[in-house]
Amino acid sequence: MEKFNNILPDYSKAKVRSNNTTVIKREIFDLPDQIKNIGIGRKYYLRTYGCQANERDSETIAGILEALNFTRVDNEEEADVLFFNTCAIRKNAEDKVLGEIGMLKKLKRNNPDLIFALCGCMAQEEMIVKTILEKYPQVDLIFGTHNIHRLPWLLYNAMMAKEKTVEVYSKEGEVVENLPVSRFGKHKAWVNIMYGCDKFCTYCIVPYTRGKQRSRLMEDILKEVRQLKEDGYKEVCLLGQNVNAYGKDLGIEDGFAKLLEEVAKTNIDRIRFSTSHPRDFSENMVYVMKKYPNIMPSLHLPVQSGNNEVLRRMGRVYTVEHYKHLVDLLKKEIPTITFSTDIIVGFPNETHEQFLDTLALVDYCQYDLAYTFIYSPRENTPAAKMEDNISEKEKSDRLQMLNEKITYYSNLNNQKYLHKTLKVLVDGYSKKNKNVYSGYSEENKLVNFTGDNINVGDIVDVYITEVKSYSLNGVKEDK
Ligand code: SAH
Ligand code: SF4
Ligand code: F3S
């Protein structure tokens, strides 16, 4: 084996954007025997933090580890190799991971041969990698979001040469196709349609940790969806940080509307997608959603703030008026549609009045669900350099006011399903009661229900008998 040279993340390279069109690399996963067999008799444990992009990456990591003949375990103490696929979106997410790495010292003491690997978005951060190298000697392997395909060689080096192995590419490379995958679900699948993000919202670290936007070719995406359908999958969720910009880097105009239409024509039962950016959401998209019943009437449309000045400073490049127009159009064309969103409170110097504008927007849109966050400054982002004079108390008060309003509308929206029948894809048993099944309706409502002859993966009609703030209860209807 060649001598391995460590490569550390470099932030100045991570923010550079070239005009190159996306290059697709078709990986032929042909490993030398000495690498292919390193997992025989060994077990791996994999923990995933963060968003669906990370979940999907973990499925690739699992696929690669299984190709190396490792067996998965759910308990850290049984594992020979441990993976943390991390998220960097907010400081509290990072602190949690660092705390959990701290606790691993004990496992390592019990099993000195244990290999501990850290990957994902935190691994792309210059300061985090520096801290880990200085203060967390229990970490043996660090790799980033751009070189997951290198895992067999990196792991081999960490295990066999017993060297600390660090390889993080700061600049994204090609789109790598044909990597092994071990999917965690049997009926619902994540399908990447693009990687990276070019939006550079001023608060956000993702464009640095995930690199330039790179779209997969439409034919590769469609092939994957068709295969999933053949394998019995009922639902796909098309993934990207800004799905509406799909294809821009391949020179395709209004690419996402075209892609979505083609995916709908595969006749897979259910299609969802995430995340939509209000700026790039075309009116064509609305009509494609309306035209195909297998595109679910449910949309995650992050707004972040209800005030134009704050949106401008966030670099979101749309106005509240544009956002409302989009929501109105979607509600008019697709009357059963439900909405979820993301909102940040306490962006640097957000005034009380500006925050009230966000509450007013929530009143206008009446979301079914919202993920709400207190702003967290991220290394090297433009917002981190903005002066911030809002007290912590004020930030948490705002979050609480916002959350109360969100719960109010969630509950109010759910009332309309009482005594109605919804189509539910059965995910499994309810955690609390094994006689109760659970799944999601087309509108993305969590439904718990009882009934006979129910199999996981079925799509069943459920009559709603009781409504809660964040879920519905019902009974299966027999035809
Ligand atoms: N690509 C998606 C979201 C990615 S991150 C989009 O554009 O909507 C998920 C959510 O985390 C964001 O929508 C935002 O609300 C929140 N977020 C991102 N950076 C943050 C930060 N620095 N502080 C607090 N919340 C943040
Ligand atoms: Fe971050 Fe904005 Fe890109 Fe979403 S669109 S990932 S919030 S930079
Ligand atoms: Fe977190 Fe990276 Fe996703 S920062 S939210 S895991 S893209």
XYZ file of C-alpha atoms and ligand atoms in Angstrom:
520
model
C 0.000 0.000 0.000
C 1.135 3.515 -0.795
C 2.053 5.778 2.100
C -0.947 7.766 3.217
C -0.755 11.568 3.455
C -3.236 13.389 5.649
C -5.307 16.148 4.025
C -6.931 18.723 6.320
C -9.941 20.934 5.513
C -9.226 24.430 4.211
C -12.017 26.974 4.445
C -10.571 29.370 1.882
C -10.949 26.636 -0.739
C -14.400 25.550 0.423
C -16.106 28.781 -0.553
C -14.681 29.017 -4.064
C -17.145 28.346 -6.881
C -15.905 27.433 -10.342
C -18.029 27.668 -13.485
C -17.236 24.123 -14.529
C -20.188 21.978 -15.452
C -20.722 18.955 -13.273
C -18.614 15.904 -14.097
C -20.091 12.472 -13.501
C -17.797 9.660 -12.437
C -19.033 6.108 -12.674
C -17.263 4.274 -9.905
C -16.397 0.676 -10.550
C -16.311 -0.656 -7.061
C -13.637 -3.238 -7.587
C -11.588 -3.580 -4.409
C -8.351 -5.500 -3.936
C -8.873 -8.669 -1.859
C -6.818 -7.438 1.057
C -9.246 -4.506 1.450
C -12.421 -6.373 0.550
C -12.054 -8.732 3.470
C -11.195 -6.326 6.295
C -14.703 -6.583 7.705
C -14.885 -10.367 7.996
C -15.756 -11.186 11.604
C -15.964 -7.487 12.467
C -18.929 -5.294 13.385
C -19.750 -1.671 12.694
C -21.937 0.853 14.456
C -23.134 3.962 12.628
C -24.835 6.992 14.165
C -26.273 9.758 12.008
C -26.946 13.378 12.976
C -28.491 16.166 10.910
C -30.555 16.220 7.768
C -31.738 13.720 5.144
C -28.585 14.334 3.088
C -26.652 12.827 5.958
C -29.134 9.962 6.315
C -28.618 9.139 2.672
C -24.835 9.410 3.008
C -25.020 7.001 5.928
C -26.795 4.512 3.672
C -23.803 4.735 1.328
C -21.351 4.367 4.205
C -23.305 1.306 5.379
C -23.322 -0.039 1.810
C -19.549 0.334 1.547
C -18.954 -1.244 4.968
C -21.160 -4.185 4.053
C -19.259 -4.545 0.765
C -16.172 -4.817 2.984
C -17.954 -7.630 4.841
C -18.656 -5.774 8.086
C -21.886 -6.603 9.952
C -24.048 -3.863 11.417
C -24.792 -3.682 15.151
C -27.028 -1.295 17.079
C -24.941 -1.227 20.195
C -21.686 0.752 20.383
C -20.125 -1.651 22.869
C -20.230 -4.562 20.419
C -18.605 -2.671 17.567
C -15.092 -2.924 16.133
C -15.553 0.250 14.119
C -17.733 3.176 15.120
C -18.914 5.908 12.776
C -20.402 9.276 13.680
C -21.832 11.004 10.620
C -22.123 14.541 11.965
C -24.018 17.802 11.380
C -22.629 21.332 11.674
C -25.757 23.392 11.158
C -25.919 24.917 14.662
C -23.471 25.102 17.529
C -25.660 23.061 19.881
C -25.669 20.209 17.314
C -21.873 20.276 17.303
C -21.533 20.517 21.070
C -23.688 17.438 21.420
C -21.406 15.455 19.094
C -18.263 16.656 20.882
C -19.809 15.597 24.197
C -20.610 12.171 22.813
C -17.091 11.753 21.397
C -15.833 12.559 24.892
C -17.828 9.653 26.274
C -16.200 7.246 23.831
C -12.921 7.377 25.695
C -14.289 4.689 27.958
C -15.106 2.305 25.064
C -11.641 2.773 23.685
C -10.114 1.915 27.060
C -12.051 -1.368 27.089
C -11.166 -2.160 23.498
C -7.906 -0.540 22.337
C -8.381 -1.927 18.797
C -11.639 -0.050 18.367
C -11.548 2.321 15.387
C -13.517 5.506 15.786
C -14.379 7.462 12.636
C -15.860 10.921 12.366
C -17.366 12.079 9.076
C -20.064 14.360 7.710
C -20.342 18.126 7.878
C -18.308 18.710 11.061
C -15.375 16.975 9.421
C -15.399 19.682 6.738
C -14.769 22.421 9.313
C -11.222 23.650 9.738
C -11.601 24.600 13.411
C -13.433 21.433 14.403
C -10.815 19.162 12.848
C -8.078 21.184 14.574
C -9.871 20.812 17.926
C -10.390 17.098 17.444
C -6.767 16.510 16.548
C -5.671 18.462 19.628
C -8.167 17.336 22.222
C -9.806 14.082 21.162
C -7.118 11.469 20.587
C -9.774 8.737 20.585
C -10.723 9.704 17.011
C -8.765 7.525 14.543
C -10.264 8.447 11.191
C -11.702 11.685 9.815
C -13.157 11.986 6.333
C -15.532 14.493 4.786
C -18.645 14.713 2.661
C -16.787 14.718 -0.678
C -14.761 11.542 -0.355
C -17.089 8.884 1.024
C -16.080 6.724 -1.962
C -12.542 6.685 -0.513
C -13.726 4.971 2.675
C -12.326 1.466 1.933
C -8.784 2.786 1.541
C -9.043 5.200 4.471
C -10.426 2.582 6.808
C -7.794 0.086 5.708
C -5.086 2.596 6.523
C -6.557 3.420 9.938
C -7.026 -0.260 10.836
C -3.911 -1.850 9.405
C -1.274 0.869 9.599
C -2.817 1.950 12.926
C -2.221 5.537 11.925
C -4.457 8.479 12.591
C -5.997 9.032 9.168
C -7.417 12.367 8.070
C -8.626 13.016 4.545
C -10.994 15.889 3.902
C -11.375 17.439 0.459
C -12.262 21.114 0.718
C -13.266 21.377 -2.886
C -15.971 19.099 -4.136
C -15.119 16.684 -6.900
C -17.258 14.803 -9.389
C -20.668 13.318 -8.778
C -19.788 9.707 -7.997
C -22.338 7.169 -9.249
C -22.688 3.438 -8.584
C -21.552 3.405 -4.951
C -22.981 0.557 -2.898
C -25.996 1.413 -0.751
C -27.644 -0.311 2.170
C -31.003 1.399 2.585
C -32.448 1.692 6.077
C -36.084 1.616 4.897
C -37.885 -1.018 2.848
C -40.780 1.082 1.556
C -39.519 4.648 1.590
C -36.246 5.693 -0.016
C -34.162 8.843 -0.206
C -32.952 9.675 -3.694
C -30.277 12.332 -4.105
C -30.913 14.521 -7.104
C -28.123 16.983 -6.390
C -25.326 17.694 -3.972
C -24.068 20.940 -2.461
C -25.571 24.410 -2.428
C -24.719 27.693 -4.148
C -27.187 29.897 -2.318
C -24.848 31.125 0.442
C -27.561 32.332 2.802
C -25.507 34.502 5.140
C -26.120 32.405 8.274
C -25.574 28.983 6.722
C -22.586 26.653 6.777
C -23.897 24.137 4.220
C -22.329 25.739 1.092
C -18.937 25.314 2.826
C -19.456 21.785 4.136
C -21.189 20.403 1.035
C -19.540 22.416 -1.728
C -20.780 23.652 -5.066
C -24.146 22.554 -6.398
C -23.786 19.423 -8.548
C -26.815 17.742 -10.110
C -27.042 14.083 -10.973
C -28.058 13.265 -14.523
C -31.784 12.814 -14.994
C -31.262 9.356 -16.506
C -29.375 8.174 -13.399
C -32.084 9.470 -11.081
C -34.860 7.864 -13.131
C -32.988 4.579 -13.273
C -32.710 4.593 -9.484
C -36.412 5.374 -9.018
C -37.469 2.641 -11.450
C -35.263 0.147 -9.661
C -36.709 1.165 -6.289
C -40.215 0.668 -7.646
C -39.245 -2.760 -8.905
C -37.824 -3.590 -5.485
C -41.189 -2.811 -3.885
C -40.581 0.727 -2.660
C -43.738 2.821 -2.351
C -42.304 6.250 -1.759
C -39.274 8.238 -2.856
C -38.138 11.538 -1.443
C -36.003 13.513 -3.878
C -33.224 15.219 -1.973
C -31.223 18.375 -2.437
C -30.486 21.529 -0.419
C -32.318 23.554 -3.058
C -34.165 21.096 -5.296
C -35.725 23.850 -7.383
C -32.290 24.726 -8.729
C -31.851 21.162 -10.027
C -30.089 21.060 -13.393
C -28.780 24.648 -13.441
C -25.212 23.315 -13.332
C -26.041 20.976 -16.228
C -27.475 23.796 -18.308
C -31.110 22.591 -18.002
C -33.790 25.307 -17.760
C -36.519 24.755 -15.139
C -34.897 21.371 -14.551
C -36.770 20.416 -11.410
C -40.205 20.753 -13.000
C -38.986 18.504 -15.833
C -37.373 15.988 -13.499
C -40.401 15.839 -11.222
C -42.684 15.170 -14.173
C -40.457 12.323 -15.374
C -40.285 10.828 -11.878
C -44.093 11.039 -11.658
C -44.366 9.134 -14.950
C -42.492 6.160 -13.456
C -45.771 5.576 -11.554
C -44.090 5.018 -8.231
C -46.883 5.395 -5.646
C -45.631 8.431 -3.773
C -43.177 11.220 -4.481
C -41.976 13.847 -2.043
C -39.055 16.262 -2.321
C -36.994 18.452 -0.044
C -35.878 21.208 0.313
C -37.597 23.812 -1.824
C -36.208 27.330 -1.979
C -38.918 29.975 -2.519
C -36.719 31.934 -4.906
C -36.267 29.117 -7.416
C -39.745 27.591 -7.126
C -41.231 28.061 -10.608
C -44.936 28.338 -11.417
C -44.446 25.378 -13.750
C -43.595 23.361 -10.676
C -46.989 24.141 -9.200
C -48.709 22.788 -12.307
C -46.602 19.618 -12.351
C -47.519 19.004 -8.700
C -51.153 19.552 -9.552
C -51.126 17.281 -12.601
C -49.775 14.071 -11.042
C -51.623 12.413 -8.163
C -48.496 10.506 -7.136
C -46.756 13.784 -6.241
C -47.830 14.255 -2.641
C -49.791 17.408 -1.738
C -47.371 18.520 0.926
C -44.558 21.022 0.712
C -41.642 22.011 2.915
C -41.024 25.648 2.025
C -38.589 27.297 4.442
C -39.289 30.995 4.900
C -36.747 31.825 7.680
C -38.268 35.252 8.461
C -41.407 37.284 7.760
C -39.568 40.585 7.387
C -38.062 41.824 4.134
C -35.095 43.615 5.709
C -34.134 40.479 7.680
C -34.596 38.320 4.563
C -32.313 40.714 2.678
C -29.619 40.455 5.346
C -30.030 36.675 5.371
C -29.332 36.696 1.628
C -32.547 34.817 0.899
C -33.226 36.802 -2.309
C -37.033 36.772 -2.117
C -39.567 39.006 -0.431
C -42.421 38.213 1.913
C -44.784 39.254 -0.905
C -43.228 36.745 -3.318
C -43.467 34.008 -0.709
C -47.126 34.757 0.019
C -47.915 34.776 -3.691
C -46.371 31.325 -4.028
C -48.302 29.960 -1.057
C -51.557 31.458 -2.380
C -51.015 29.961 -5.820
C -50.218 26.528 -4.390
C -53.301 26.602 -2.132
C -55.498 27.703 -5.025
C -54.245 25.045 -7.442
C -53.817 22.204 -4.924
C -56.528 22.712 -2.297
C -55.464 19.735 -0.144
C -51.840 20.906 0.142
C -50.178 21.154 3.550
C -47.159 23.326 4.371
C -44.186 23.061 6.626
C -41.389 25.586 7.026
C -38.157 26.517 8.798
C -37.887 29.742 10.792
C -34.918 31.360 12.497
C -35.465 33.804 15.369
C -32.855 36.185 16.722
C -30.931 36.741 13.493
C -28.348 39.505 14.285
C -30.198 42.688 15.198
C -33.663 41.374 14.402
C -35.900 43.955 16.136
C -39.020 43.082 18.078
C -41.124 44.578 15.264
C -39.317 42.456 12.695
C -39.990 39.390 14.793
C -43.689 40.359 14.951
C -43.656 40.330 11.133
C -42.624 36.681 11.315
C -45.563 35.945 13.615
C -47.855 37.751 11.163
C -46.550 35.619 8.314
C -47.273 32.475 10.336
C -50.840 33.779 10.783
C -51.045 34.252 7.033
C -49.633 30.863 5.997
C -51.071 28.829 8.884
C -48.401 26.151 8.636
C -49.090 22.523 9.455
C -45.614 22.136 10.896
C -42.536 24.302 11.439
C -38.969 23.706 12.510
C -37.964 26.712 14.553
C -34.448 27.680 15.575
C -32.554 30.301 17.508
C -29.907 31.772 15.234
C -26.475 30.249 15.815
C -23.344 31.982 14.440
C -21.328 29.644 12.175
C -17.608 29.800 11.513
C -16.664 32.146 8.679
C -20.190 32.862 7.475
C -21.040 36.534 6.708
C -23.716 36.679 9.441
C -21.179 35.619 12.071
C -19.424 38.936 11.482
C -22.601 40.979 11.980
C -22.986 42.720 15.312
C -25.567 40.988 17.471
C -27.227 42.861 20.317
C -30.205 40.659 21.122
C -30.063 39.080 24.581
C -30.310 35.317 25.027
C -33.470 35.833 27.061
C -35.083 37.809 24.246
C -34.166 35.061 21.754
C -35.683 32.289 23.813
C -38.813 34.366 24.514
C -39.258 34.835 20.770
C -38.800 31.140 20.117
C -41.416 30.303 22.709
C -43.953 32.795 21.304
C -43.370 31.431 17.833
C -43.713 27.816 18.913
C -47.009 28.536 20.653
C -48.391 29.957 17.428
C -47.071 27.039 15.392
C -48.752 24.515 17.709
C -51.988 26.487 17.543
C -52.125 26.247 13.741
C -50.997 22.663 13.653
C -53.886 21.750 15.896
C -56.327 23.940 13.974
C -55.295 22.416 10.639
C -55.616 18.891 11.978
C -59.254 19.496 12.972
C -60.328 19.397 9.356
C -59.401 15.718 9.083
C -61.799 14.598 11.824
C -64.297 12.047 10.404
C -62.479 12.080 7.062
C -60.640 9.219 5.381
C -56.939 9.538 4.602
C -54.626 7.285 2.603
C -51.796 6.123 4.855
C -48.560 4.344 3.979
C -47.967 1.956 6.888
C -44.510 2.508 8.426
C -44.769 0.125 11.361
C -46.112 -0.286 14.839
C -46.568 2.658 17.129
C -43.684 2.903 19.592
C -46.026 2.933 22.555
C -48.477 0.201 21.596
C -47.862 -2.773 19.306
C -51.536 -3.057 18.360
C -51.419 0.416 16.960
C -49.961 1.004 13.508
C -48.516 4.258 12.317
C -47.711 5.914 9.027
C -48.036 9.106 7.049
C -50.959 10.316 4.989
C -50.512 11.874 1.556
C -50.636 15.268 3.279
C -47.717 14.147 5.471
C -49.839 13.816 8.618
C -48.679 11.277 11.162
C -51.570 8.837 11.678
C -51.840 6.176 14.406
C -54.533 3.590 13.764
C -55.891 0.145 14.514
C -57.374 -2.528 12.259
C -56.970 -6.010 10.821
C -54.909 -7.432 7.971
C -52.396 -4.632 8.004
C -48.902 -5.047 6.592
C -46.022 -2.653 6.794
C -45.657 -1.039 3.371
C -49.391 -1.162 2.546
C -51.262 1.966 1.588
C -54.548 1.820 3.510
C -57.638 3.991 4.015
C -57.887 5.260 7.572
C -60.976 6.911 9.043
C -59.909 9.632 11.472
C -61.592 9.457 14.871
C -59.451 11.747 17.004
C -57.233 14.768 16.411
C -54.129 15.883 18.315
C -51.727 18.776 17.730
C -49.112 16.731 15.899
C -50.864 13.469 15.022
C -54.212 11.913 14.133
C -55.826 8.708 15.418
C -58.090 6.468 13.394
C -59.261 3.025 12.294
C -58.558 1.242 9.057
C -61.552 1.145 6.752
C -62.368 -2.191 5.213
C -63.553 -1.985 1.675
N -31.384 23.893 2.351
C -32.427 24.091 3.235
C -32.128 23.997 4.698
C -30.848 23.521 5.220
S -30.534 23.757 6.895
C -33.050 25.438 2.973
O -32.504 26.273 2.326
O -34.096 25.679 3.505
C -32.070 23.535 7.715
C -32.512 24.751 8.464
O -31.618 25.055 9.517
C -32.574 26.030 7.659
O -33.714 26.128 6.892
C -32.522 27.093 8.721
O -33.798 27.420 9.201
C -31.736 26.423 9.835
N -30.406 27.003 9.966
C -29.417 27.011 9.055
N -28.342 27.673 9.525
C -28.668 28.108 10.760
C -27.981 28.866 11.752
N -26.757 29.317 11.559
N -28.633 29.122 12.917
C -29.887 28.670 13.127
N -30.574 27.952 12.225
C -29.984 27.678 11.052
Fe -28.135 26.878 3.572
Fe -29.461 28.644 2.155
Fe -28.246 26.604 0.940
Fe -30.397 26.160 2.416
S -30.315 27.370 0.533
S -28.504 25.011 2.455
S -30.194 27.657 4.066
S -27.260 28.276 2.032
Fe -26.288 19.352 8.971
Fe -24.715 19.052 6.909
Fe -27.287 18.494 6.707
S -24.657 20.711 8.349
S -28.217 19.900 8.144
S -25.841 17.454 7.973
S -25.986 19.354 5.132
